[in-house]
C-alpha cells in the first residue's frame, strides 16, 4: 500500500514547489480577471489563505486522527469538531446575522439518519478508521449543497422581491409565495452531485474508488464502495437542500433586509390599501 501511494504522488521538495506554483497561479488568475464577488473582497487573497489553511489543517489532522481512530472519545470529539466547523462555515456564507447557526438543521438532517442507518445495518463499523472518512464525506457534501441552495434561494428572493409581494397580495401565504420563487433556484444545488454520479467512471474516478485501489482492494469492491458513497451522498444532499429551502422560505434563515412576512409592520405598510378618492357630489 505504501509503495502504491508513493508511486502515485511522491512526497519530496518537488511536490512542495509544484503546489506553491499552482496556488500562486490560481490566485494570479483570480486577481488578473477580477473574479471578486465584491469590490471590497479579494478572491485571490481567499485562494491563498485557503491553500495555507488546507496545508496547516491537514498537517494537524494527520496527527490528531491517529488518536481519534483509536479512542471512542477521540472519535466523538473529531466528529463534533467536523460538524461544528461545517455549520459555522455554511452559516457565515449565507448570512451575517444570528440565524447562521440554523444551518445545523440541514446538515444534521441529512447526515445523521444516513450514518445511523449505516451503523444499524452493520455496513459501517463503529470505529474511527471507518466512520471518520464516511461521515466526513457526507458532512462535506451537506455543507456544499446547504451553501449553494441557501445562497441561490436568498439571492433569488432578493432579486424577485416584487413577485413575492405580488403573490402575497393575491392571497398566497408568505411561505408559499417565497417557495414559488426560490424552489427552482435552490434545486440547482443538486446538479454537481448529480453530474458526478452520472459521469463516475467515465469522466472522473472519485477518491473512495482510488483509495480502495491503492489499499489493495479489487476493482469490483472499489466500485461497490464508491457507488455506496455516491448514493448515500445524494440522499444526504437532497435532504439538506429541502431543509435549507424550508428554513429560507419560512424566514427562519435570512439576510438583513425588508421583512415581507404576513402581519409584519413592513409588510403591512407595503400592502396597505390606499383609499379611493371620493367622487364629487352632483
Tab-separated table of C-alpha atoms in Angstrom:
chain	number	residue	atom	x	y	z
A	1	UNK	CA	0.000	0.000	0.000
A	2	UNK	CA	2.814	2.396	0.877
A	3	UNK	CA	4.649	1.749	-2.356
A	4	UNK	CA	1.445	2.256	-4.380
A	5	UNK	CA	0.686	5.600	-2.728
A	6	UNK	CA	4.308	6.751	-3.044
A	7	UNK	CA	4.365	5.909	-6.717
A	8	UNK	CA	1.209	7.981	-7.257
A	9	UNK	CA	2.397	11.181	-5.523
A	10	UNK	CA	5.967	11.137	-4.194
A	11	UNK	CA	6.382	13.422	-1.172
A	12	UNK	CA	9.517	15.441	-1.887
A	13	UNK	CA	10.580	19.091	-2.381
A	14	UNK	CA	9.390	18.989	-5.990
A	15	UNK	CA	5.833	18.364	-4.817
A	16	UNK	CA	6.007	21.343	-2.440
A	17	UNK	CA	7.296	23.658	-5.166
A	18	UNK	CA	4.618	22.493	-7.611
A	19	UNK	CA	1.835	23.005	-5.068
A	20	UNK	CA	3.080	26.526	-4.301
A	21	UNK	CA	3.244	27.367	-8.014
A	22	UNK	CA	-0.282	26.062	-8.668
A	23	UNK	CA	-1.643	28.041	-5.719
A	24	UNK	CA	0.027	31.226	-6.972
A	25	UNK	CA	-1.302	30.610	-10.479
A	26	UNK	CA	-4.848	30.258	-9.150
A	27	UNK	CA	-4.525	33.471	-7.132
A	28	UNK	CA	-2.930	35.331	-10.044
A	29	UNK	CA	-5.686	34.345	-12.470
A	30	UNK	CA	-8.375	35.354	-9.966
A	31	UNK	CA	-6.672	38.717	-9.486
A	32	UNK	CA	-5.975	39.318	-13.175
A	33	UNK	CA	-9.559	38.679	-14.245
A	34	UNK	CA	-11.042	40.307	-11.118
A	35	UNK	CA	-13.027	37.262	-10.040
A	36	UNK	CA	-14.064	39.061	-6.862
A	37	UNK	CA	-17.635	38.810	-5.547
A	38	UNK	CA	-17.469	42.391	-4.248
A	39	UNK	CA	-15.112	45.342	-4.755
A	40	UNK	CA	-14.020	45.094	-1.118
A	41	UNK	CA	-13.422	41.329	-1.173
A	42	UNK	CA	-10.390	39.760	-2.849
A	43	UNK	CA	-10.911	36.264	-4.206
A	44	UNK	CA	-7.167	35.966	-4.878
A	45	UNK	CA	-6.463	36.539	-1.192
A	46	UNK	CA	-9.096	33.958	-0.257
A	47	UNK	CA	-7.430	31.410	-2.562
A	48	UNK	CA	-4.033	31.935	-0.947
A	49	UNK	CA	-5.457	31.730	2.564
A	50	UNK	CA	-7.459	28.624	1.665
A	51	UNK	CA	-4.322	26.911	0.401
A	52	UNK	CA	-2.307	27.754	3.513
A	53	UNK	CA	-5.172	26.739	5.785
A	54	UNK	CA	-5.563	23.429	3.968
A	55	UNK	CA	-1.870	22.645	4.435
A	56	UNK	CA	-1.910	23.503	8.147
A	57	UNK	CA	-5.192	21.732	8.836
A	58	UNK	CA	-4.147	18.556	7.044
A	59	UNK	CA	-0.872	18.536	8.944
A	60	UNK	CA	-2.784	18.858	12.212
A	61	UNK	CA	-5.370	16.251	11.225
A	62	UNK	CA	-2.675	13.746	10.301
A	63	UNK	CA	-1.504	13.932	13.920
A	64	UNK	CA	-4.888	14.084	15.656
A	65	UNK	CA	-6.556	11.368	13.584
A	66	UNK	CA	-4.127	8.793	14.971
A	67	UNK	CA	-5.651	9.403	18.403
A	68	UNK	CA	-9.204	9.692	17.069
A	69	UNK	CA	-9.248	6.311	15.334
A	70	UNK	CA	-8.084	4.501	18.488
A	71	UNK	CA	-10.402	6.103	21.059
A	72	UNK	CA	-14.197	6.398	21.245
A	73	UNK	CA	-13.829	9.774	22.951
A	74	UNK	CA	-11.424	10.896	20.255
A	75	UNK	CA	-13.851	9.729	17.567
A	76	UNK	CA	-16.768	11.665	19.078
A	77	UNK	CA	-14.683	14.816	19.544
A	78	UNK	CA	-13.368	14.618	15.994
A	79	UNK	CA	-16.873	14.216	14.536
A	80	UNK	CA	-18.220	17.065	16.695
A	81	UNK	CA	-15.471	19.380	15.501
A	82	UNK	CA	-16.157	18.443	11.875
A	83	UNK	CA	-19.848	19.188	12.318
A	84	UNK	CA	-19.278	22.480	14.156
A	85	UNK	CA	-16.853	23.762	11.536
A	86	UNK	CA	-19.282	22.815	8.755
A	87	UNK	CA	-22.162	24.656	10.461
A	88	UNK	CA	-20.078	27.761	11.049
A	89	UNK	CA	-18.743	27.770	7.501
A	90	UNK	CA	-22.185	27.355	5.949
A	91	UNK	CA	-23.769	29.943	8.227
A	92	UNK	CA	-21.094	32.533	7.525
A	93	UNK	CA	-21.534	32.036	3.774
A	94	UNK	CA	-25.282	32.560	3.971
A	95	UNK	CA	-25.864	35.377	6.425
A	96	UNK	CA	-24.148	37.731	8.807
A	97	UNK	CA	-26.887	37.775	11.437
A	98	UNK	CA	-27.747	35.477	14.333
A	99	UNK	CA	-29.596	32.958	12.158
A	100	UNK	CA	-26.342	31.413	10.880
A	101	UNK	CA	-26.462	28.597	13.439
A	102	UNK	CA	-29.650	27.233	11.852
A	103	UNK	CA	-27.505	25.698	9.116
A	104	UNK	CA	-27.006	22.937	11.679
A	105	UNK	CA	-30.524	21.737	10.769
A	106	UNK	CA	-29.986	20.832	7.089
A	107	UNK	CA	-26.538	19.374	7.706
A	108	UNK	CA	-27.657	17.195	10.619
A	109	UNK	CA	-30.976	16.257	8.973
A	110	UNK	CA	-29.105	14.845	6.025
A	111	UNK	CA	-26.102	13.257	7.705
A	112	UNK	CA	-27.404	11.771	10.959
A	113	UNK	CA	-30.133	9.462	9.522
A	114	UNK	CA	-27.763	8.070	6.886
A	115	UNK	CA	-24.945	7.440	9.379
A	116	UNK	CA	-27.364	5.834	11.854
A	117	UNK	CA	-28.719	3.578	9.103
A	118	UNK	CA	-25.192	2.531	8.123
A	119	UNK	CA	-24.307	1.720	11.729
A	120	UNK	CA	-27.595	-0.057	12.435
A	121	UNK	CA	-27.243	-2.322	9.404
A	122	UNK	CA	-23.622	-3.078	10.213
A	123	UNK	CA	-22.388	-1.846	6.851
A	124	UNK	CA	-20.068	0.604	8.630
A	125	UNK	CA	-18.477	-0.480	11.937
A	126	UNK	CA	-18.309	1.860	14.913
A	127	UNK	CA	-14.614	2.512	14.501
A	128	UNK	CA	-12.797	5.707	13.737
A	129	UNK	CA	-10.939	4.361	10.732
A	130	UNK	CA	-14.276	3.612	9.008
A	131	UNK	CA	-16.635	6.232	10.456
A	132	UNK	CA	-14.457	9.332	10.157
A	133	UNK	CA	-13.921	9.246	6.384
A	134	UNK	CA	-17.526	8.254	5.616
A	135	UNK	CA	-19.008	10.901	7.912
A	136	UNK	CA	-16.538	13.475	6.636
A	137	UNK	CA	-17.618	12.886	3.041
A	138	UNK	CA	-21.283	13.175	3.986
A	139	UNK	CA	-20.811	16.325	6.088
A	140	UNK	CA	-18.784	17.891	3.311
A	141	UNK	CA	-21.494	17.137	0.770
A	142	UNK	CA	-24.218	18.525	3.047
A	143	UNK	CA	-22.137	21.654	3.659
A	144	UNK	CA	-21.703	22.281	-0.062
A	145	UNK	CA	-25.369	21.993	-1.014
A	146	UNK	CA	-26.537	23.925	2.039
A	147	UNK	CA	-24.391	26.872	0.999
A	148	UNK	CA	-25.361	26.628	-2.678
A	149	UNK	CA	-29.082	26.177	-2.031
A	150	UNK	CA	-29.219	28.873	0.625
A	151	UNK	CA	-27.320	31.451	-1.401
A	152	UNK	CA	-29.298	30.796	-4.570
A	153	UNK	CA	-32.622	30.921	-2.720
A	154	UNK	CA	-31.770	34.111	-0.823
A	155	UNK	CA	-30.407	35.804	-3.947
A	156	UNK	CA	-33.495	34.857	-5.947
A	157	UNK	CA	-35.846	36.154	-3.271
A	158	UNK	CA	-33.919	39.424	-3.094
A	159	UNK	CA	-33.903	39.963	-6.856
A	160	UNK	CA	-37.538	38.951	-7.349
A	161	UNK	CA	-38.967	40.608	-4.268
A	162	UNK	CA	-41.703	42.227	-6.303
A	163	UNK	CA	-43.008	38.853	-7.430
A	164	UNK	CA	-43.128	37.658	-3.828
A	165	UNK	CA	-45.121	40.735	-2.851
A	166	UNK	CA	-47.455	40.250	-5.790
A	167	UNK	CA	-48.110	36.627	-4.834
A	168	UNK	CA	-48.813	37.629	-1.241
A	169	UNK	CA	-51.184	40.353	-2.447
A	170	UNK	CA	-53.056	37.670	-4.412
A	171	UNK	CA	-53.588	35.681	-1.225
A	172	UNK	CA	-50.595	33.309	-1.143
A	173	UNK	CA	-49.241	32.523	2.294
A	174	UNK	CA	-45.842	34.115	2.829
A	175	UNK	CA	-44.099	30.723	2.884
A	176	UNK	CA	-45.832	29.590	-0.314
A	177	UNK	CA	-45.064	32.844	-2.099
A	178	UNK	CA	-41.370	32.513	-1.323
A	179	UNK	CA	-41.382	28.829	-2.220
A	180	UNK	CA	-42.696	29.543	-5.728
A	181	UNK	CA	-39.743	31.850	-6.335
A	182	UNK	CA	-36.932	30.061	-4.508
A	183	UNK	CA	-37.590	26.376	-5.221
A	184	UNK	CA	-36.106	26.138	-8.710
A	185	UNK	CA	-33.035	28.184	-7.784
A	186	UNK	CA	-32.303	26.128	-4.667
A	187	UNK	CA	-32.730	22.832	-6.507
A	188	UNK	CA	-29.764	23.687	-8.736
A	189	UNK	CA	-27.519	22.949	-5.748
A	190	UNK	CA	-28.079	19.264	-6.525
A	191	UNK	CA	-26.602	19.498	-10.028
A	192	UNK	CA	-22.901	18.983	-9.099
A	193	UNK	CA	-23.720	15.804	-7.176
A	194	UNK	CA	-25.980	14.536	-9.942
A	195	UNK	CA	-23.348	15.192	-12.588
A	196	UNK	CA	-20.678	13.469	-10.503
A	197	UNK	CA	-22.876	10.397	-10.118
A	198	UNK	CA	-23.838	10.311	-13.779
A	199	UNK	CA	-20.264	10.588	-15.027
A	200	UNK	CA	-18.457	8.483	-12.418
A	201	UNK	CA	-16.051	6.109	-14.098
A	202	UNK	CA	-16.370	7.943	-17.405
A	203	UNK	CA	-15.073	11.409	-16.571
A	204	UNK	CA	-13.700	11.109	-13.039
A	205	UNK	CA	-12.530	8.413	-10.644
A	206	UNK	CA	-13.548	9.726	-7.189
A	207	UNK	CA	-11.396	9.482	-4.099
A	208	UNK	CA	-13.091	6.486	-2.483
A	209	UNK	CA	-12.549	4.386	-5.594
A	210	UNK	CA	-8.894	5.375	-5.969
A	211	UNK	CA	-8.256	4.972	-2.239
A	212	UNK	CA	-9.661	1.442	-2.244
A	213	UNK	CA	-7.493	0.504	-5.210
A	214	UNK	CA	-4.387	1.922	-3.544
A	215	UNK	CA	-5.297	-0.023	-0.423
A	216	UNK	CA	-5.172	-3.267	-2.376
A	217	UNK	CA	-8.910	-3.857	-2.936
A	218	UNK	CA	-10.196	-5.351	-6.152
A	219	UNK	CA	-11.717	-3.019	-8.774
A	220	UNK	CA	-15.140	-4.595	-8.168
A	221	UNK	CA	-15.038	-3.934	-4.413
A	222	UNK	CA	-13.726	-0.404	-5.017
A	223	UNK	CA	-16.593	0.239	-7.414
A	224	UNK	CA	-19.187	-1.033	-4.935
A	225	UNK	CA	-17.817	1.191	-2.160
A	226	UNK	CA	-17.783	4.204	-4.470
A	227	UNK	CA	-21.376	3.541	-5.553
A	228	UNK	CA	-22.407	3.304	-1.923
A	229	UNK	CA	-20.756	6.672	-1.187
A	230	UNK	CA	-22.388	8.372	-4.176
A	231	UNK	CA	-25.900	7.105	-3.397
A	232	UNK	CA	-25.587	7.981	0.296
A	233	UNK	CA	-24.277	11.400	-0.671
A	234	UNK	CA	-27.243	12.057	-2.961
A	235	UNK	CA	-29.645	11.183	-0.140
A	236	UNK	CA	-27.833	13.488	2.280
A	237	UNK	CA	-27.684	16.362	-0.201
A	238	UNK	CA	-31.339	16.079	-1.208
A	239	UNK	CA	-32.458	16.227	2.424
A	240	UNK	CA	-30.117	19.142	3.144
A	241	UNK	CA	-31.445	21.154	0.192
A	242	UNK	CA	-35.064	20.513	1.204
A	243	UNK	CA	-34.466	21.620	4.801
A	244	UNK	CA	-32.473	24.681	3.720
A	245	UNK	CA	-35.277	25.717	1.377
A	246	UNK	CA	-37.848	25.381	4.160
A	247	UNK	CA	-35.744	27.497	6.526
A	248	UNK	CA	-35.366	30.224	3.924
A	249	UNK	CA	-38.983	30.285	2.771
A	250	UNK	CA	-40.249	30.310	6.367
A	251	UNK	CA	-37.974	33.287	7.077
A	252	UNK	CA	-36.005	31.415	9.707
A	253	UNK	CA	-32.718	31.710	7.827
A	254	UNK	CA	-32.470	35.143	6.242
A	255	UNK	CA	-30.312	38.130	5.478
A	256	UNK	CA	-30.936	41.598	6.882
A	257	UNK	CA	-33.499	43.332	4.701
A	258	UNK	CA	-37.207	44.050	4.246
A	259	UNK	CA	-39.471	41.772	6.252
A	260	UNK	CA	-42.248	40.530	3.961
A	261	UNK	CA	-43.892	38.155	6.413
A	262	UNK	CA	-47.634	38.439	6.598
A	263	UNK	CA	-48.627	40.616	9.523
A	264	UNK	CA	-45.242	42.272	9.956
A	265	UNK	CA	-45.213	46.103	10.153
A	266	UNK	CA	-43.220	46.449	6.942
A	267	UNK	CA	-45.463	44.083	5.070
A	268	UNK	CA	-48.486	45.920	6.386
A	269	UNK	CA	-47.110	49.223	5.135
A	270	UNK	CA	-46.343	47.692	1.738
A	271	UNK	CA	-49.786	46.189	1.278
A	272	UNK	CA	-51.815	48.927	2.981
A	273	UNK	CA	-54.682	49.890	0.712
A	274	UNK	CA	-54.831	53.466	-0.415
A	275	UNK	CA	-58.429	54.743	-0.039
A	276	UNK	CA	-60.086	55.545	-3.326
A	277	UNK	CA	-60.725	59.238	-3.921
A	278	UNK	CA	-64.237	60.336	-3.100
A	279	UNK	CA	-66.441	61.161	-6.034
A	280	UNK	CA	-67.644	64.735	-6.207
A	281	UNK	CA	-71.286	65.136	-5.297
A	282	UNK	CA	-73.549	66.076	-8.140
